[in-house]
C-alpha atoms as a printed R data frame, in Angstrom:
    type eleno elety resid chain resno       x       y       z
1   ATOM     1    CA   MET     A     1   0.000   0.000   0.000
2   ATOM     2    CA   PHE     A     2   2.924   2.332   0.702
3   ATOM     3    CA   LEU     A     3   4.234   1.938  -2.841
4   ATOM     4    CA   ALA     A     4   0.758   2.606  -4.249
5   ATOM     5    CA   ARG     A     5   0.663   5.898  -2.369
6   ATOM     6    CA   ILE     A     6   4.079   6.815  -3.746
7   ATOM     7    CA   PHE     A     7   2.758   6.078  -7.248
8   ATOM     8    CA   LEU     A     8  -0.264   8.273  -6.516
9   ATOM     9    CA   LEU     A     9   1.968  11.137  -5.374
10  ATOM    10    CA   LEU     A    10   4.069  10.772  -8.525
11  ATOM    11    CA   ALA     A    11   0.879  10.833 -10.600
12  ATOM    12    CA   ILE     A    12  -0.227  14.032  -8.875
13  ATOM    13    CA   ALA     A    13   3.170  15.697  -9.256
14  ATOM    14    CA   SER     A    14   3.394  14.898 -12.961
15  ATOM    15    CA   GLU     A    15  -0.191  16.056 -13.512
16  ATOM    16    CA   VAL     A    16   0.546  19.375 -11.804
17  ATOM    17    CA   ALA     A    17   3.738  19.818 -13.821
18  ATOM    18    CA   GLY     A    18   2.036  18.885 -17.096
19  ATOM    19    CA   THR     A    19  -0.983  21.106 -16.523
20  ATOM    20    CA   SER     A    20   1.173  24.011 -15.381
21  ATOM    21    CA   THR     A    21   3.074  23.894 -18.662
22  ATOM    22    CA   MET     A    22  -0.194  24.767 -20.430
23  ATOM    23    CA   ASN     A    23   0.005  28.262 -18.986
24  ATOM    24    CA   LEU     A    24   3.601  28.594 -20.138
25  ATOM    25    CA   LEU     A    25   2.563  27.448 -23.609
26  ATOM    26    CA   GLY     A    26   0.138  30.325 -23.823
27  ATOM    27    CA   GLN     A    27   2.992  32.706 -23.150
28  ATOM    28    CA   GLN     A    28   5.676  31.130 -25.366
29  ATOM    29    CA   ASP     A    29   3.884  28.966 -27.951
30  ATOM    30    CA   ALA     A    30   6.877  26.652 -28.337
31  ATOM    31    CA   LEU     A    31   6.382  23.240 -29.926
32  ATOM    32    CA   TRP     A    32   8.631  21.523 -27.374
33  ATOM    33    CA   GLY     A    33   6.256  22.673 -24.632
34  ATOM    34    CA   TYR     A    34   3.416  20.628 -26.075
35  ATOM    35    CA   ALA     A    35   5.610  17.532 -26.130
36  ATOM    36    CA   VAL     A    36   6.580  18.100 -22.482
37  ATOM    37    CA   MET     A    37   2.944  18.660 -21.500
38  ATOM    38    CA   TYR     A    38   1.728  15.467 -23.216
39  ATOM    39    CA   LEU     A    39   4.623  13.453 -21.807
40  ATOM    40    CA   LEU     A    40   3.955  14.602 -18.239
41  ATOM    41    CA   ILE     A    41   0.227  13.947 -18.474
42  ATOM    42    CA   THR     A    42   0.932  10.485 -19.932
43  ATOM    43    CA   VAL     A    43   3.310   9.779 -17.048
44  ATOM    44    CA   SER     A    44   0.612  10.943 -14.653
45  ATOM    45    CA   TYR     A    45  -1.921   8.463 -16.015
46  ATOM    46    CA   TYR     A    46   0.675   5.695 -15.953
47  ATOM    47    CA   PHE     A    47   1.414   6.247 -12.256
48  ATOM    48    CA   LEU     A    48  -2.305   6.576 -11.526
49  ATOM    49    CA   SER     A    49  -2.870   3.170 -13.117
50  ATOM    50    CA   LEU     A    50  -0.124   1.671 -10.938
51  ATOM    51    CA   ALA     A    51  -1.639   3.223  -7.816
52  ATOM    52    CA   ALA     A    52  -5.088   1.913  -8.756
53  ATOM    53    CA   LYS     A    53  -3.811  -1.664  -8.506
54  ATOM    54    CA   ARG     A    54  -3.750  -1.321  -4.692
55  ATOM    55    CA   ILE     A    55  -6.036   1.661  -4.049
56  ATOM    56    CA   ALA     A    56  -9.679   1.602  -5.105
57  ATOM    57    CA   ILE     A    57  -9.944   3.505  -8.390
58  ATOM    58    CA   GLY     A    58 -12.631   5.849  -7.059
59  ATOM    59    CA   VAL     A    59 -10.482   6.770  -4.072
60  ATOM    60    CA   ALA     A    60  -7.295   7.080  -6.138
61  ATOM    61    CA   TYR     A    61  -9.013   9.236  -8.749
62  ATOM    62    CA   ALA     A    62 -10.642  11.483  -6.137
63  ATOM    63    CA   ILE     A    63  -7.325  12.096  -4.405
64  ATOM    64    CA   TRP     A    64  -5.463  12.532  -7.709
65  ATOM    65    CA   GLU     A    65  -7.965  15.003  -9.088
66  ATOM    66    CA   GLY     A    66  -8.617  16.874  -5.845
67  ATOM    67    CA   LEU     A    67  -4.999  17.344  -4.837
68  ATOM    68    CA   GLY     A    68  -4.097  18.059  -8.446
69  ATOM    69    CA   ILE     A    69  -6.640  20.881  -8.673
70  ATOM    70    CA   THR     A    70  -5.523  22.295  -5.343
71  ATOM    71    CA   LEU     A    71  -1.825  22.212  -6.228
72  ATOM    72    CA   ILE     A    72  -2.409  23.588  -9.717
73  ATOM    73    CA   THR     A    73  -4.323  26.449  -8.147
74  ATOM    74    CA   LEU     A    74  -1.459  27.110  -5.738
75  ATOM    75    CA   VAL     A    75   0.985  27.144  -8.648
76  ATOM    76    CA   SER     A    76  -1.307  29.557 -10.484
77  ATOM    77    CA   LEU     A    77  -1.448  31.839  -7.462
78  ATOM    78    CA   LEU     A    78   2.245  31.751  -6.600
79  ATOM    79    CA   VAL     A    79   3.916  31.459  -9.996
80  ATOM    80    CA   PHE     A    80   1.467  32.960 -12.460
81  ATOM    81    CA   LYS     A    81  -0.043  35.562 -10.079
82  ATOM    82    CA   ALA     A    82  -3.648  34.459 -10.667
83  ATOM    83    CA   ASP     A    83  -6.484  35.935  -8.597
84  ATOM    84    CA   LEU     A    84  -9.200  33.917  -6.858
85  ATOM    85    CA   ASN     A    85 -12.473  35.217  -5.516
86  ATOM    86    CA   SER     A    86 -14.052  34.029  -2.271
87  ATOM    87    CA   GLN     A    87 -16.342  31.529  -4.025
88  ATOM    88    CA   GLU     A    88 -13.359  29.860  -5.701
89  ATOM    89    CA   LEU     A    89 -11.455  29.736  -2.409
90  ATOM    90    CA   LEU     A    90 -14.469  28.169  -0.688
91  ATOM    91    CA   GLY     A    91 -14.700  25.560  -3.433
92  ATOM    92    CA   LEU     A    92 -11.023  24.677  -3.015
93  ATOM    93    CA   GLY     A    93 -11.509  24.424   0.739
94  ATOM    94    CA   LEU     A    94 -14.393  22.019   0.221
95  ATOM    95    CA   ALA     A    95 -12.279  19.966  -2.201
96  ATOM    96    CA   VAL     A    96  -9.490  19.698   0.371
97  ATOM    97    CA   ALA     A    97 -11.994  18.707   3.075
98  ATOM    98    CA   GLY     A    98 -13.401  16.036   0.766
99  ATOM    99    CA   ILE     A    99  -9.930  14.672   0.026
100 ATOM   100    CA   VAL     A   100  -9.186  14.452   3.739
101 ATOM   101    CA   MET     A   101 -12.463  12.613   4.363
102 ATOM   102    CA   VAL     A   102 -11.869  10.143   1.518
103 ATOM   103    CA   THR     A   103  -8.301   9.493   2.675
104 ATOM   104    CA   LEU     A   104  -9.359   8.969   6.290
105 ATOM   105    CA   GLY     A   105 -12.136   6.649   5.141
106 ATOM   106    CA   GLU     A   106  -9.643   4.607   3.147
107 ATOM   107    CA   ALA     A   107  -7.269   4.380   6.113
108 ATOM   108    CA   GLN     A   108 -10.124   3.227   8.347
109 ATOM   109    CA   SER     A   109 -11.153   0.573   5.804
110 ATOM   110    CA   ASP     A   110  -7.561  -0.686   5.614
111 ATOM   111    CA   SER     A   111  -7.274  -1.003   9.395
112 ATOM   112    CA   ARG     A   112 -10.594  -2.884   9.589
113 ATOM   113    CA   ALA     A   113  -9.463  -5.287   6.865
114 ATOM   114    CA   THR     A   114  -6.186  -5.889   8.702
115 ATOM   115    CA   GLN     A   115  -8.021  -6.527  11.974
116 ATOM   116    CA   ALA     A   116 -10.431  -8.920  10.266
117 ATOM   117    CA   LYS     A   117  -7.563 -10.900   8.746
118 ATOM   118    CA   SER     A   118  -5.753 -11.178  12.079
119 ATOM   119    CA   SER     A   119  -8.889 -12.316  13.932
120 ATOM   120    CA   ILE     A   120  -9.539 -15.268  11.610
121 ATOM   121    CA   PRO     A   121  -8.201 -18.396  13.333
122 ATOM   122    CA   HIS     A   122  -5.840 -20.488  11.281
123 ATOM   123    CA   SER     A   123  -7.141 -24.031  11.123
124 ATOM   124    CA   THR     A   124  -5.537 -27.117   9.803
125 ATOM   125    CA   SER     A   125  -7.476 -29.476   7.651
126 ATOM   126    CA   ALA     A   126  -8.477 -32.942   8.809
127 ATOM   127    CA   ARG     A   127  -6.349 -34.463   6.069
128 ATOM   128    CA   SER     A   128  -3.150 -32.876   7.325
129 ATOM   129    CA   ARG     A   129  -3.724 -34.286  10.828
130 ATOM   130    CA   SER     A   130  -3.967 -37.884   9.708
């Protein structure tokens, strides 16, 4: 599960990098920028698919998209000097709250599954005793 979360973080980072290059493309209109953007977004989907092997796809996608939007917005604010109104800030706050709730729900499900596995008694079959 740890490796799946690393893959998810790599997917988010490459999505943020790829999407952020779109703004640079609007300023420079260089052909190499499009190649970089497509490569980074492809890498993002690749890592998302690896993460989804161990994390439920709905949970992985919600975290990927939610954190991606939040981080892209932060990049827009800090690097590209974008402005947000109060409604947009509230929406981002709700997205972050939703991500936290989904992540905590996943962690709780994992701990319940682990407890259920450890409480199942290991039995030997009648054939192995004879």
